[in-house]
Coordinates of C-alpha atoms and ligand atoms in Angstrom, one line a residue:
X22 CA -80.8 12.5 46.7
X23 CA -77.3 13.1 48.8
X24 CA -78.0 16.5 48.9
X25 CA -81.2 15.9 51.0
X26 CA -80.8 16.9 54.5
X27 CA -82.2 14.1 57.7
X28 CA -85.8 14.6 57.8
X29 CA -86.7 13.6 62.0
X30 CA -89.1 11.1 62.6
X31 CA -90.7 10.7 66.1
X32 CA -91.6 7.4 66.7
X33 CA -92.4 4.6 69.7
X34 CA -91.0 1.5 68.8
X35 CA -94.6 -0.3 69.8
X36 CA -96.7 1.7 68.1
X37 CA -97.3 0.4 64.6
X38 CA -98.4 4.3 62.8
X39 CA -94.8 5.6 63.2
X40 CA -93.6 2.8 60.8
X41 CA -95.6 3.0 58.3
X42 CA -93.9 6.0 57.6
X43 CA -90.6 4.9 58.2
X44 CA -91.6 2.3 55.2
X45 CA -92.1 4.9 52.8
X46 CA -88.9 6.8 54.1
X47 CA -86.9 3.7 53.0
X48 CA -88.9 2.9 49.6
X49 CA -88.2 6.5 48.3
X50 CA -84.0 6.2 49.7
X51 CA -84.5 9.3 51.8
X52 CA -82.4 10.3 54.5
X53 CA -83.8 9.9 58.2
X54 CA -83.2 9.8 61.8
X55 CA -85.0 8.7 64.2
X56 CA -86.5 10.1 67.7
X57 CA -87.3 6.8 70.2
X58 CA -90.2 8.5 71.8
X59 CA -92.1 6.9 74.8
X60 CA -95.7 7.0 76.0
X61 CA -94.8 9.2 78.4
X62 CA -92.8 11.9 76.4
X63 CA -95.2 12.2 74.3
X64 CA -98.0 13.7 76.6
X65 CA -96.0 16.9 77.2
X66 CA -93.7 19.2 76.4
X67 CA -91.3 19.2 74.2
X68 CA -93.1 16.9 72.2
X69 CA -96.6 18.5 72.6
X70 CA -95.0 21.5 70.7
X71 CA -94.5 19.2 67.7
X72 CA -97.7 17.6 68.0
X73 CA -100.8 18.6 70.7
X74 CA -102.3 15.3 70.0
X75 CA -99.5 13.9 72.0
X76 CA -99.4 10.6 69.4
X77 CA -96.6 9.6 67.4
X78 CA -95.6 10.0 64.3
X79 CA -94.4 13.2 63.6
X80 CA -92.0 14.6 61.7
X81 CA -89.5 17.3 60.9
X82 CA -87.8 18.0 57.5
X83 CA -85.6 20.6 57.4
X84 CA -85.6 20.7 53.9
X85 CA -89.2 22.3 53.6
X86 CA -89.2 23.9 57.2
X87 CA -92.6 21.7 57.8
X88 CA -93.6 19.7 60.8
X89 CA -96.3 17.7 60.5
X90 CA -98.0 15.3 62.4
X91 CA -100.6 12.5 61.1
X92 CA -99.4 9.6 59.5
X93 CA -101.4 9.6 56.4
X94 CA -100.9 13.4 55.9
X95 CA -96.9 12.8 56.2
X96 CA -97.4 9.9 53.9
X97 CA -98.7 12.3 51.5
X98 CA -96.6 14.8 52.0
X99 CA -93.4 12.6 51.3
X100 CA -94.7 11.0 48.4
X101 CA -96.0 14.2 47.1
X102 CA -92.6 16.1 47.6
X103 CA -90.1 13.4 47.1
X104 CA -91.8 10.6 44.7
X105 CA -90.6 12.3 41.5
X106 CA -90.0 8.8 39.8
X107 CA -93.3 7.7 40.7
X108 CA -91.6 4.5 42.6
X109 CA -94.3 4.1 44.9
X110 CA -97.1 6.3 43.8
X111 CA -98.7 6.9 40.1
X112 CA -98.1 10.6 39.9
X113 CA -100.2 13.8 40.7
X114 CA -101.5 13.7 37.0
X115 CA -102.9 10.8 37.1
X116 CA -106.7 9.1 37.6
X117 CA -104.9 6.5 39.7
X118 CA -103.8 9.4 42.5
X119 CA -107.7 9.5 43.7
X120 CA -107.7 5.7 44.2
X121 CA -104.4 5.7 46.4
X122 CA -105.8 8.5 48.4
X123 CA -109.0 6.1 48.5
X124 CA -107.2 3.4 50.1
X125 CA -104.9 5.3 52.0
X126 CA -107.7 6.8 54.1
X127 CA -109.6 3.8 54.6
X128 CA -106.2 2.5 55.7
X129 CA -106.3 5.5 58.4
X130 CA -109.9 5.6 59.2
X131 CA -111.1 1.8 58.3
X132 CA -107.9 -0.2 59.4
X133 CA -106.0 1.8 61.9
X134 CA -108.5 2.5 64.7
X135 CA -110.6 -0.8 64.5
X136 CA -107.5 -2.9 64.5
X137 CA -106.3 -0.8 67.6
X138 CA -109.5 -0.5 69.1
X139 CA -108.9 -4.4 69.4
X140 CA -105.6 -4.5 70.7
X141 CA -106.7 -2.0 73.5
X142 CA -110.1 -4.2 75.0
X143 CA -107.3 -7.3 74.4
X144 CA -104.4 -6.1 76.1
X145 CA -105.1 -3.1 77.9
X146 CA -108.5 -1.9 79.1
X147 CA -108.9 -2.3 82.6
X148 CA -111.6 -5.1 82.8
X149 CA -112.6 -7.8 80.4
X150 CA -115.0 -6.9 77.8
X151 CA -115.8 -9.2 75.4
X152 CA -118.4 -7.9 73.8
X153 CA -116.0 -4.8 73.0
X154 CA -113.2 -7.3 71.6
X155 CA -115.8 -9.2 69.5
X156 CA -117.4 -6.0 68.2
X157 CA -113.5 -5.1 67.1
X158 CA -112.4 -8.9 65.9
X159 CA -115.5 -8.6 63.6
X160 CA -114.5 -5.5 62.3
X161 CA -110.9 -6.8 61.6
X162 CA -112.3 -9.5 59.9
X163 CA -114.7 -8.0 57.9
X164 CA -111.6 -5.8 56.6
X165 CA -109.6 -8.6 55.5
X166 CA -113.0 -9.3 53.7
X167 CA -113.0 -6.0 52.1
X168 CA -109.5 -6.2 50.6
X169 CA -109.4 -10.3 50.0
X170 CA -112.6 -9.4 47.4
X171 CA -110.3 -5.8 46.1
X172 CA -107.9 -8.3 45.6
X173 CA -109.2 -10.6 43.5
X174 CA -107.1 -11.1 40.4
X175 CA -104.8 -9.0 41.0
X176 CA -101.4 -8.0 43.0
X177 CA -101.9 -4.5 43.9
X178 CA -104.9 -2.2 45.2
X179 CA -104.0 0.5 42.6
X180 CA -102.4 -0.3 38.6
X181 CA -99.8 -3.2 38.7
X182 CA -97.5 -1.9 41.1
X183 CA -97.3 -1.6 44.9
X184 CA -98.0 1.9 45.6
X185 CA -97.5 4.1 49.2
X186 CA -101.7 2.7 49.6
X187 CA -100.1 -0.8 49.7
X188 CA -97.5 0.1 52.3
X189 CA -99.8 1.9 54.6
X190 CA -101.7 -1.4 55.7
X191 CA -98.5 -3.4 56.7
X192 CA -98.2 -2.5 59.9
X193 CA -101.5 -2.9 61.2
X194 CA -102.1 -6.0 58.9
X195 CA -99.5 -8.2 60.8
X196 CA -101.0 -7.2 63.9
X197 CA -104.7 -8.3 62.7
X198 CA -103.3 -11.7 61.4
X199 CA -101.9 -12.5 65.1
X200 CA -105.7 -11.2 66.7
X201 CA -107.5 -13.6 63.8
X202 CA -105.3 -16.8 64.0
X203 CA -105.4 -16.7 67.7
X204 CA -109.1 -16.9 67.3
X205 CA -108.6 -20.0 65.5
X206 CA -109.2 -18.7 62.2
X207 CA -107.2 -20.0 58.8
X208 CA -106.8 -16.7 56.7
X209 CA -104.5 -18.3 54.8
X210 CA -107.5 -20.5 53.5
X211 CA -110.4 -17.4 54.2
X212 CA -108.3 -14.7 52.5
X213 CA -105.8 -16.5 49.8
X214 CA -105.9 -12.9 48.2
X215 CA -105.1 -11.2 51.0
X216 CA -102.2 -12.9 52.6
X217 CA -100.5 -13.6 49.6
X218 CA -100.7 -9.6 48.9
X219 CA -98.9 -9.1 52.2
X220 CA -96.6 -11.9 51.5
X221 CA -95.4 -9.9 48.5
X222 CA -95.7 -6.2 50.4
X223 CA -93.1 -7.8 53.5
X224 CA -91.1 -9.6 50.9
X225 CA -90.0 -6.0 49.3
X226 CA -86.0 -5.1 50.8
X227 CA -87.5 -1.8 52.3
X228 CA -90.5 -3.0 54.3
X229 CA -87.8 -5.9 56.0
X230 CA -85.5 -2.5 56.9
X231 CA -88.5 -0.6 57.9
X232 CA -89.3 -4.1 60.4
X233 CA -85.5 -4.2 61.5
X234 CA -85.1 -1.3 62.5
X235 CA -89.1 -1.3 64.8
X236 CA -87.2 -4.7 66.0
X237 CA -84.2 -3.0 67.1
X238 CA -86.1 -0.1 68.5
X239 CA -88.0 -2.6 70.5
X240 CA -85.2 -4.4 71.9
X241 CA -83.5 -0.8 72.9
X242 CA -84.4 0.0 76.4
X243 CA -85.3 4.1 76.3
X244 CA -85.8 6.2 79.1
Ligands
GSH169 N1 -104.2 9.0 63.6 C1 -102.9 9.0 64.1 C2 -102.8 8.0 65.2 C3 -101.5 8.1 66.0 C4 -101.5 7.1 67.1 O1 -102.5 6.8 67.8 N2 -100.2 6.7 67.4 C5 -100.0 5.8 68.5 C6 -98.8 4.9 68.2 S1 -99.2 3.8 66.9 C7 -99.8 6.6 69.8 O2 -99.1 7.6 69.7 N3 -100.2 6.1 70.9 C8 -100.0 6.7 72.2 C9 -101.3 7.0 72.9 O3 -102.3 6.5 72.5 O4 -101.2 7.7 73.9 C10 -101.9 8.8 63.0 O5 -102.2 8.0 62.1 O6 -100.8 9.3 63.1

């Protein structure tokens, strides 16, 4: 692994999609540095080069040449290139590959944007909406629904380890707990099978780096 050259992350420290991929840059030991991006810097040039979306993450790994922007697709791509061990991931062989993509993209299409859609009507839209934060409460709830029932009887979405599918939800999951429990509800008593499974996902030495270092970035004024 030494001879692996910094692969660049872009990230904002707020944001929660740049460190999900910071999680699975840690699990798999690689190299990385990272780019402190703000909300402005990311609208234009340079960084609309990197990405035209103008969202972070993105990344750069000199290794491979690529740049590549979307957090599932980098997710894929570092798993794909640099799991060989199969640490966090079941191997491109195997049956179980089709489920992790499974959850992954209902991570980035079922979690991600209802769970932010939230946070925006709660903490940044211009007027009060309720309707629009009680459309996207529901949806975060009916979520945790979704995965407390996957996770009945067992400890991981896919085989008996935690694979990159697992780690994509953290991020967004902590952020959903806070929007639920301030609407008064107990998911440690609605979703047992949920909240224990992110117990044991924040509890792994990787994810609490992956959280120190968004904590630092937080507390770091940037430009
Ligand atoms: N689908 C994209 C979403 C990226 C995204 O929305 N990132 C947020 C930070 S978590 C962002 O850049 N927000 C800035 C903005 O909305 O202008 C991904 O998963 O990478």
């Amino acid at each position: 692994m030494s001879s692996i050259k910094l692969i660049t992350l872009h990230a904002h420290s707020s944001g929660p999609n740049p460190w999900k991929v910071v999680i699975i840059l840690e699990e798999l030991k690689l190299p990385y540095t990272l780019v402190h991006e703000t909300f402005s810097s990311i609208k234009s040039a340079p960084y609309t080069d990197i990405n035209p979306n103008g969202r972070v993450p993105a990344i750069h790994d000199p290794n491979t040449g690529l740049t590549l922007w979307e957090s599932g697709a980098i997710i894929e791509y570092l798993v794909e290139s640099y799991d060989i061990e199969q640490k966090i991931s079941h191997g491109l062989q195997s049956p179980q590959k089709w489920l992790e993509k499974q959850y992954l993209y209902f991570q980035v299409s079922g979690q991600g944007p209802y769970f932010g859609q939230y946070t925006w009507f709660a903490r940044f839209h211009h007027e009060q909406l309720p309707s629009a934060k009680e459309r996207y409460l529901n949806e975060i709830k009916r979520v945790i629904g979704v995965l407390n029932k996957i996770l009945e009887g067992r400890n991981y979405l896919v085989g008996e380890k935690a694979t990159y599918a697992d780690l994509s939800f953290i991020t967004w999951a902590l952020i959903g707990q806070n929007a639920v429990e301030s609407a008064g509800v107990d998911l440690e008593k609605e979703a047992p099978n949920y909240t224990g499974w992110i117990k044991r996902l924040l509890d792994r030495p990787a994810v609490k780096k992956a959280l120190e270092e968004k904590e630092k970035a937080s507390s770091t004024p940037t430009h």
